[in-house]
Amino acid sequence: MDIKKIGIIGAGQMGNGIAHVMALAGYDVVLNDINQQSLDAALSAIHKNLARQASKGKIPEGDVTATLDRISTTLVLADIGATDLVIEAATERETVKQAIFEDLQPHLLPHTILTSNTSSISITRLASRTDRPERFMGFHFMNPVPVMQLVELIRGIATDEETFASCQAVVERLGKTAASAEDFPAFIVNRILMPMINEAVYTLYEGVGSVKSIDESMKLGANHPMGPLELADFIGLDTCLAIMNVLHEGLADTKYRPCPLLTKYVEAGWLGRKTQRGFYDYRGETPVPTR
């Protein structure tokens, strides 16, 4: 199917990043969120990130304005229906995603493909709540979207080949690389990454090392570009906890039990960079470990 217009639901960090790369690749984009402040912040972030790319010579200066001109915003979910491809990028809560797809369903074109940017939730289960499970799949971008090369494509049990091929063609047009993953909890990247982060939190919880020593050990000893606790703050501790809960419940294995300290931070509202406190305190000029 020839995809020309893309609807994106959720204007947060992932949603605005997806809108950025889609519009830069020449697609017309409709970006939806539940409040205008989020949409305004998203457009500001996209403009800033495009300008940074242009200043570094990664894109021509003229692409900044042209890309922004391809993005329209709306507070009305129904407006997303008249697109060829929908990418849901709302919060990582299954009930929220299910409600979005159910509300959107009456407004869809017959050929519209539905996808979710979920990092862990069952694609088959989400698809079953729609009228087109054969045209539904997982479309999981990595964060930050304009920088990261990988996109996980996840088929549900009913996803047809045409839908998969259409989404794969979009990834190719973006200049990114697609990895095909089976519909198991957390797919490939987060099935491996999140238990590592959770183990780092256990290492902190049990007093094996401090935040600084854990992160420095993994950066200098394993050549990771970011320490696991720094990365958790970047991802969002609420997202990390949600994914660990999906793994724990979906695979019924105690090795995926979320660390109690991770739960405590989330309950405190210390979610990482987006709330200015997590395993680091970001309120000053330099991040300071909180433990």
mmCIF file of C-alpha atoms in Angstrom:
data_model
loop_
_atom_site.group_PDB
_atom_site.id
_atom_site.type_symbol
_atom_site.label_atom_id
_atom_site.label_comp_id
_atom_site.label_asym_id
_atom_site.label_seq_id
_atom_site.Cartn_x
_atom_site.Cartn_y
_atom_site.Cartn_z
ATOM 1 C CA MET A 1 0.000 0.000 0.000
ATOM 2 C CA ASP A 2 1.231 3.502 -0.849
ATOM 3 C CA ILE A 3 1.412 5.365 2.455
ATOM 4 C CA LYS A 4 1.305 9.158 2.134
ATOM 5 C CA LYS A 5 -0.307 10.505 5.304
ATOM 6 C CA ILE A 6 0.578 9.378 8.820
ATOM 7 C CA GLY A 7 -1.324 9.981 12.054
ATOM 8 C CA ILE A 8 0.570 9.951 15.350
ATOM 9 C CA ILE A 9 -1.219 9.741 18.692
ATOM 10 C CA GLY A 10 0.758 11.187 21.593
ATOM 11 C CA ALA A 11 3.040 14.224 21.359
ATOM 12 C CA GLY A 12 5.519 13.255 24.062
ATOM 13 C CA GLN A 13 9.173 12.393 23.583
ATOM 14 C CA MET A 14 8.471 9.391 21.368
ATOM 15 C CA GLY A 15 5.549 10.900 19.466
ATOM 16 C CA ASN A 16 7.317 14.118 18.550
ATOM 17 C CA GLY A 17 10.431 12.162 17.550
ATOM 18 C CA ILE A 18 8.372 9.937 15.238
ATOM 19 C CA ALA A 19 6.636 12.995 13.760
ATOM 20 C CA HIS A 20 10.064 14.567 13.171
ATOM 21 C CA VAL A 21 11.496 11.663 11.180
ATOM 22 C CA MET A 22 8.290 10.989 9.246
ATOM 23 C CA ALA A 23 7.905 14.597 8.114
ATOM 24 C CA LEU A 24 11.615 14.849 7.304
ATOM 25 C CA ALA A 25 11.204 11.789 5.054
ATOM 26 C CA GLY A 26 8.428 13.568 3.131
ATOM 27 C CA TYR A 27 5.283 12.174 4.763
ATOM 28 C CA ASP A 28 2.368 14.429 5.716
ATOM 29 C CA VAL A 29 1.904 14.066 9.466
ATOM 30 C CA VAL A 30 -1.070 14.726 11.761
ATOM 31 C CA LEU A 31 0.034 14.828 15.415
ATOM 32 C CA ASN A 32 -2.604 14.383 18.127
ATOM 33 C CA ASP A 33 -2.549 14.850 21.881
ATOM 34 C CA ILE A 34 -5.098 15.529 24.616
ATOM 35 C CA ASN A 35 -3.822 19.030 25.467
ATOM 36 C CA GLN A 36 -2.549 21.973 23.446
ATOM 37 C CA GLN A 37 0.458 22.567 25.688
ATOM 38 C CA SER A 38 1.859 19.159 24.757
ATOM 39 C CA LEU A 39 1.369 19.848 21.055
ATOM 40 C CA ASP A 40 3.059 23.250 21.317
ATOM 41 C CA ALA A 41 5.967 21.730 23.224
ATOM 42 C CA ALA A 42 6.265 18.987 20.597
ATOM 43 C CA LEU A 43 6.480 21.453 17.706
ATOM 44 C CA SER A 44 9.068 23.475 19.626
ATOM 45 C CA ALA A 45 11.158 20.351 20.265
ATOM 46 C CA ILE A 46 10.928 19.268 16.619
ATOM 47 C CA HIS A 47 12.001 22.747 15.443
ATOM 48 C CA LYS A 48 14.923 22.748 17.878
ATOM 49 C CA ASN A 49 16.081 19.273 16.850
ATOM 50 C CA LEU A 50 15.781 20.031 13.128
ATOM 51 C CA ALA A 51 17.780 23.236 13.600
ATOM 52 C CA ARG A 52 20.462 21.252 15.422
ATOM 53 C CA GLN A 53 20.643 18.759 12.547
ATOM 54 C CA ALA A 54 20.939 21.620 10.040
ATOM 55 C CA SER A 55 23.661 23.364 12.065
ATOM 56 C CA LYS A 56 25.697 20.151 11.996
ATOM 57 C CA GLY A 57 25.230 19.751 8.244
ATOM 58 C CA LYS A 58 23.150 16.591 8.570
ATOM 59 C CA ILE A 59 20.208 18.115 6.675
ATOM 60 C CA PRO A 60 19.946 21.158 4.362
ATOM 61 C CA GLU A 61 18.769 24.405 6.000
ATOM 62 C CA GLY A 62 15.700 24.438 3.745
ATOM 63 C CA ASP A 63 14.519 21.112 5.149
ATOM 64 C CA VAL A 64 13.763 22.685 8.541
ATOM 65 C CA THR A 65 10.852 24.809 7.316
ATOM 66 C CA ALA A 66 9.694 22.240 4.757
ATOM 67 C CA THR A 67 9.553 19.531 7.425
ATOM 68 C CA LEU A 68 7.609 21.689 9.891
ATOM 69 C CA ASP A 69 5.147 22.603 7.127
ATOM 70 C CA ARG A 70 4.292 18.906 6.711
ATOM 71 C CA ILE A 71 3.186 18.593 10.363
ATOM 72 C CA SER A 72 -0.311 19.594 11.477
ATOM 73 C CA THR A 73 -1.638 19.160 15.012
ATOM 74 C CA THR A 74 -5.050 18.361 16.445
ATOM 75 C CA LEU A 75 -6.764 17.822 19.787
ATOM 76 C CA VAL A 76 -9.490 15.773 18.078
ATOM 77 C CA LEU A 77 -8.693 12.066 17.911
ATOM 78 C CA ALA A 78 -11.162 11.561 15.036
ATOM 79 C CA ASP A 79 -8.916 13.702 12.805
ATOM 80 C CA ILE A 80 -6.335 10.910 12.897
ATOM 81 C CA GLY A 81 -8.762 8.554 11.168
ATOM 82 C CA ALA A 82 -8.275 10.009 7.684
ATOM 83 C CA THR A 83 -4.671 8.795 7.398
ATOM 84 C CA ASP A 84 -3.034 5.795 5.750
ATOM 85 C CA LEU A 85 -0.997 4.739 8.784
ATOM 86 C CA VAL A 86 -1.645 5.398 12.478
ATOM 87 C CA ILE A 87 1.157 5.129 15.041
ATOM 88 C CA GLU A 88 -0.053 5.159 18.637
ATOM 89 C CA ALA A 89 2.648 6.546 20.955
ATOM 90 C CA ALA A 90 0.688 7.131 24.171
ATOM 91 C CA THR A 91 1.750 6.126 27.664
ATOM 92 C CA GLU A 92 2.852 2.507 28.243
ATOM 93 C CA ARG A 93 -0.454 1.399 29.795
ATOM 94 C CA GLU A 94 -2.539 -1.202 28.023
ATOM 95 C CA THR A 95 -5.899 0.164 29.142
ATOM 96 C CA VAL A 96 -5.036 3.596 27.741
ATOM 97 C CA LYS A 97 -3.950 2.148 24.402
ATOM 98 C CA GLN A 98 -7.047 -0.040 24.140
ATOM 99 C CA ALA A 99 -9.312 2.944 24.812
ATOM 100 C CA ILE A 100 -7.548 5.002 22.131
ATOM 101 C CA PHE A 101 -7.997 2.337 19.460
ATOM 102 C CA GLU A 102 -11.631 1.762 20.415
ATOM 103 C CA ASP A 103 -12.406 5.505 20.237
ATOM 104 C CA LEU A 104 -10.553 5.884 16.937
ATOM 105 C CA GLN A 105 -12.098 2.876 15.192
ATOM 106 C CA PRO A 106 -15.329 4.510 13.873
ATOM 107 C CA HIS A 107 -13.315 7.248 12.138
ATOM 108 C CA LEU A 108 -10.811 5.078 10.245
ATOM 109 C CA LEU A 109 -10.576 4.706 6.495
ATOM 110 C CA PRO A 110 -11.094 1.115 5.296
ATOM 111 C CA HIS A 111 -7.420 0.741 4.308
ATOM 112 C CA THR A 112 -5.818 2.441 7.353
ATOM 113 C CA ILE A 113 -3.066 0.446 9.046
ATOM 114 C CA LEU A 114 -2.989 0.637 12.858
ATOM 115 C CA THR A 115 0.276 0.320 14.759
ATOM 116 C CA SER A 116 1.487 0.795 18.313
ATOM 117 C CA ASN A 117 4.857 2.093 19.449
ATOM 118 C CA THR A 118 4.529 -0.029 22.594
ATOM 119 C CA SER A 119 7.814 -1.294 23.961
ATOM 120 C CA SER A 120 6.375 -4.369 25.681
ATOM 121 C CA ILE A 121 2.602 -4.930 25.414
ATOM 122 C CA SER A 122 1.079 -7.779 23.388
ATOM 123 C CA ILE A 123 0.354 -6.714 19.817
ATOM 124 C CA THR A 124 -2.095 -9.597 19.366
ATOM 125 C CA ARG A 125 -4.084 -8.487 22.409
ATOM 126 C CA LEU A 126 -4.202 -4.832 21.293
ATOM 127 C CA ALA A 127 -5.180 -5.868 17.758
ATOM 128 C CA SER A 128 -8.043 -8.001 19.048
ATOM 129 C CA ARG A 129 -9.784 -4.846 20.318
ATOM 130 C CA THR A 130 -9.999 -3.420 16.790
ATOM 131 C CA ASP A 131 -11.930 -4.238 13.610
ATOM 132 C CA ARG A 132 -8.722 -4.905 11.631
ATOM 133 C CA PRO A 133 -6.322 -7.259 13.437
ATOM 134 C CA GLU A 134 -4.843 -8.239 10.057
ATOM 135 C CA ARG A 135 -3.855 -4.574 9.522
ATOM 136 C CA PHE A 136 -2.405 -4.078 12.995
ATOM 137 C CA MET A 137 1.204 -4.482 14.157
ATOM 138 C CA GLY A 138 3.902 -3.167 16.475
ATOM 139 C CA PHE A 139 6.024 -0.272 15.212
ATOM 140 C CA HIS A 140 8.582 0.256 17.982
ATOM 141 C CA PHE A 141 11.030 3.144 17.563
ATOM 142 C CA MET A 142 14.048 3.623 19.812
ATOM 143 C CA ASN A 143 14.641 6.800 21.832
ATOM 144 C CA PRO A 144 15.723 9.409 20.731
ATOM 145 C CA VAL A 145 13.953 8.672 17.449
ATOM 146 C CA PRO A 146 15.893 11.069 15.167
ATOM 147 C CA VAL A 147 19.204 9.538 16.308
ATOM 148 C CA MET A 148 18.561 5.828 16.813
ATOM 149 C CA GLN A 149 18.797 3.568 13.771
ATOM 150 C CA LEU A 150 16.666 0.595 14.825
ATOM 151 C CA VAL A 151 12.909 0.050 14.496
ATOM 152 C CA GLU A 152 11.364 -3.168 15.798
ATOM 153 C CA LEU A 153 8.495 -4.479 13.650
ATOM 154 C CA ILE A 154 6.247 -6.901 15.530
ATOM 155 C CA ARG A 155 3.548 -9.010 13.894
ATOM 156 C CA GLY A 156 0.492 -9.996 15.862
ATOM 157 C CA ILE A 157 -0.941 -13.455 15.252
ATOM 158 C CA ALA A 158 -3.298 -12.032 12.584
ATOM 159 C CA THR A 159 -1.011 -9.454 10.908
ATOM 160 C CA ASP A 160 -0.982 -10.003 7.154
ATOM 161 C CA GLU A 161 2.041 -9.816 4.864
ATOM 162 C CA GLU A 162 0.891 -6.674 3.054
ATOM 163 C CA THR A 163 0.730 -4.750 6.333
ATOM 164 C CA PHE A 164 4.190 -5.897 7.352
ATOM 165 C CA ALA A 165 5.620 -5.025 3.923
ATOM 166 C CA SER A 166 4.036 -1.561 4.006
ATOM 167 C CA CYS A 167 5.538 -0.768 7.412
ATOM 168 C CA GLN A 168 8.898 -2.169 6.374
ATOM 169 C CA ALA A 169 8.841 0.142 3.334
ATOM 170 C CA VAL A 170 8.240 3.127 5.632
ATOM 171 C CA VAL A 171 11.265 2.156 7.748
ATOM 172 C CA GLU A 172 13.400 1.925 4.619
ATOM 173 C CA ARG A 173 12.243 5.369 3.448
ATOM 174 C CA LEU A 174 13.269 6.776 6.836
ATOM 175 C CA GLY A 175 16.756 5.399 6.266
ATOM 176 C CA LYS A 176 16.472 3.247 9.376
ATOM 177 C CA THR A 177 16.917 -0.501 9.911
ATOM 178 C CA ALA A 178 14.025 -2.836 10.699
ATOM 179 C CA ALA A 179 14.331 -5.842 13.014
ATOM 180 C CA SER A 180 11.484 -8.342 12.921
ATOM 181 C CA ALA A 181 10.468 -9.498 16.405
ATOM 182 C CA GLU A 182 7.962 -12.092 17.559
ATOM 183 C CA ASP A 183 5.048 -11.015 19.732
ATOM 184 C CA PHE A 184 6.467 -11.968 23.131
ATOM 185 C CA PRO A 185 6.603 -9.628 26.152
ATOM 186 C CA ALA A 186 9.059 -6.709 25.567
ATOM 187 C CA PHE A 187 10.089 -8.116 22.139
ATOM 188 C CA ILE A 188 13.893 -8.088 21.552
ATOM 189 C CA VAL A 189 15.532 -4.896 22.786
ATOM 190 C CA ASN A 190 13.646 -4.456 26.053
ATOM 191 C CA ARG A 191 13.594 -8.196 26.789
ATOM 192 C CA ILE A 192 17.379 -7.866 27.091
ATOM 193 C CA LEU A 193 17.805 -4.241 28.201
ATOM 194 C CA MET A 194 15.225 -3.884 30.978
ATOM 195 C CA PRO A 195 16.378 -6.866 33.079
ATOM 196 C CA MET A 196 19.881 -5.365 32.937
ATOM 197 C CA ILE A 197 18.571 -2.029 34.198
ATOM 198 C CA ASN A 198 16.482 -3.800 36.855
ATOM 199 C CA GLU A 199 19.572 -5.733 37.991
ATOM 200 C CA ALA A 200 21.487 -2.445 38.238
ATOM 201 C CA VAL A 201 18.726 -1.122 40.519
ATOM 202 C CA TYR A 202 18.988 -4.301 42.625
ATOM 203 C CA THR A 203 22.742 -3.752 42.831
ATOM 204 C CA LEU A 204 22.044 -0.270 44.205
ATOM 205 C CA TYR A 205 19.241 -1.544 46.491
ATOM 206 C CA GLU A 206 21.471 -4.207 48.015
ATOM 207 C CA GLY A 207 24.315 -1.759 48.633
ATOM 208 C CA VAL A 208 26.767 -3.413 46.249
ATOM 209 C CA GLY A 209 27.596 -0.026 44.748
ATOM 210 C CA SER A 210 26.489 3.593 44.601
ATOM 211 C CA VAL A 211 24.726 5.185 41.625
ATOM 212 C CA LYS A 212 28.020 6.686 40.472
ATOM 213 C CA SER A 213 30.053 3.500 40.894
ATOM 214 C CA ILE A 214 27.457 1.330 39.123
ATOM 215 C CA ASP A 215 27.224 3.655 36.128
ATOM 216 C CA GLU A 216 30.979 4.215 35.880
ATOM 217 C CA SER A 217 31.613 0.478 36.124
ATOM 218 C CA MET A 218 29.356 -0.282 33.174
ATOM 219 C CA LYS A 219 30.623 2.642 31.096
ATOM 220 C CA LEU A 220 34.298 1.907 31.668
ATOM 221 C CA GLY A 221 34.141 -1.847 32.212
ATOM 222 C CA ALA A 222 31.616 -2.806 29.523
ATOM 223 C CA ASN A 223 32.105 0.183 27.194
ATOM 224 C CA HIS A 224 28.454 1.246 27.460
ATOM 225 C CA PRO A 225 27.865 4.851 26.313
ATOM 226 C CA MET A 226 25.548 5.448 29.308
ATOM 227 C CA GLY A 227 25.398 3.765 32.681
ATOM 228 C CA PRO A 228 22.247 1.679 33.324
ATOM 229 C CA LEU A 229 20.862 4.028 35.984
ATOM 230 C CA GLU A 230 21.547 7.079 33.830
ATOM 231 C CA LEU A 231 19.807 5.283 30.965
ATOM 232 C CA ALA A 232 16.842 4.417 33.191
ATOM 233 C CA ASP A 233 16.431 8.105 34.031
ATOM 234 C CA PHE A 234 16.574 8.937 30.327
ATOM 235 C CA ILE A 235 13.919 6.341 29.438
ATOM 236 C CA GLY A 236 11.711 7.179 32.431
ATOM 237 C CA LEU A 237 11.514 5.046 35.562
ATOM 238 C CA ASP A 238 7.761 4.652 35.169
ATOM 239 C CA THR A 239 8.309 3.175 31.706
ATOM 240 C CA CYS A 240 11.028 0.855 33.028
ATOM 241 C CA LEU A 241 8.712 -0.348 35.800
ATOM 242 C CA ALA A 242 5.813 -0.847 33.381
ATOM 243 C CA ILE A 243 7.959 -2.992 31.085
ATOM 244 C CA MET A 244 9.311 -5.063 33.980
ATOM 245 C CA ASN A 245 5.735 -5.673 35.153
ATOM 246 C CA VAL A 246 4.775 -6.853 31.644
ATOM 247 C CA LEU A 247 7.769 -9.215 31.616
ATOM 248 C CA HIS A 248 7.039 -10.500 35.137
ATOM 249 C CA GLU A 249 3.342 -11.072 34.471
ATOM 250 C CA GLY A 250 3.699 -12.276 30.888
ATOM 251 C CA LEU A 251 6.533 -14.758 31.414
ATOM 252 C CA ALA A 252 5.707 -15.761 35.018
ATOM 253 C CA ASP A 253 9.377 -15.938 35.988
ATOM 254 C CA THR A 254 10.700 -14.462 39.251
ATOM 255 C CA LYS A 255 13.880 -13.286 37.520
ATOM 256 C CA TYR A 256 11.776 -10.459 36.039
ATOM 257 C CA ARG A 257 10.457 -9.230 39.417
ATOM 258 C CA PRO A 258 10.806 -5.428 39.495
ATOM 259 C CA CYS A 259 13.212 -4.196 42.151
ATOM 260 C CA PRO A 260 11.356 -2.676 45.148
ATOM 261 C CA LEU A 261 13.605 0.385 44.920
ATOM 262 C CA LEU A 262 12.473 1.017 41.338
ATOM 263 C CA THR A 263 8.859 0.844 42.527
ATOM 264 C CA LYS A 264 9.641 3.258 45.385
ATOM 265 C CA TYR A 265 11.156 5.849 43.052
ATOM 266 C CA VAL A 266 8.107 5.680 40.782
ATOM 267 C CA GLU A 267 5.735 5.979 43.752
ATOM 268 C CA ALA A 268 7.669 9.073 44.854
ATOM 269 C CA GLY A 269 7.200 10.613 41.421
ATOM 270 C CA TRP A 270 10.961 10.546 40.806
ATOM 271 C CA LEU A 271 10.717 9.349 37.219
ATOM 272 C CA GLY A 272 14.063 10.553 35.869
ATOM 273 C CA ARG A 273 14.870 13.425 33.553
ATOM 274 C CA LYS A 274 11.251 14.297 32.775
ATOM 275 C CA THR A 275 10.546 15.094 36.461
ATOM 276 C CA GLN A 276 14.061 16.411 37.201
ATOM 277 C CA ARG A 277 14.746 13.650 39.750
ATOM 278 C CA GLY A 278 15.369 9.945 39.484
ATOM 279 C CA PHE A 279 18.608 8.144 40.245
ATOM 280 C CA TYR A 280 20.116 11.572 39.578
ATOM 281 C CA ASP A 281 18.914 15.032 40.580
ATOM 282 C CA TYR A 282 18.839 17.234 37.455
ATOM 283 C CA ARG A 283 17.733 20.494 39.083
ATOM 284 C CA GLY A 284 21.239 21.968 39.216
ATOM 285 C CA GLU A 285 23.837 22.652 36.549
ATOM 286 C CA THR A 286 25.274 19.133 36.888
ATOM 287 C CA PRO A 287 23.312 15.911 37.618
ATOM 288 C CA VAL A 288 23.941 14.672 41.173
ATOM 289 C CA PRO A 289 23.315 11.052 42.287
ATOM 290 C CA THR A 290 20.399 10.717 44.687
ATOM 291 C CA ARG A 291 21.927 7.683 46.435
#
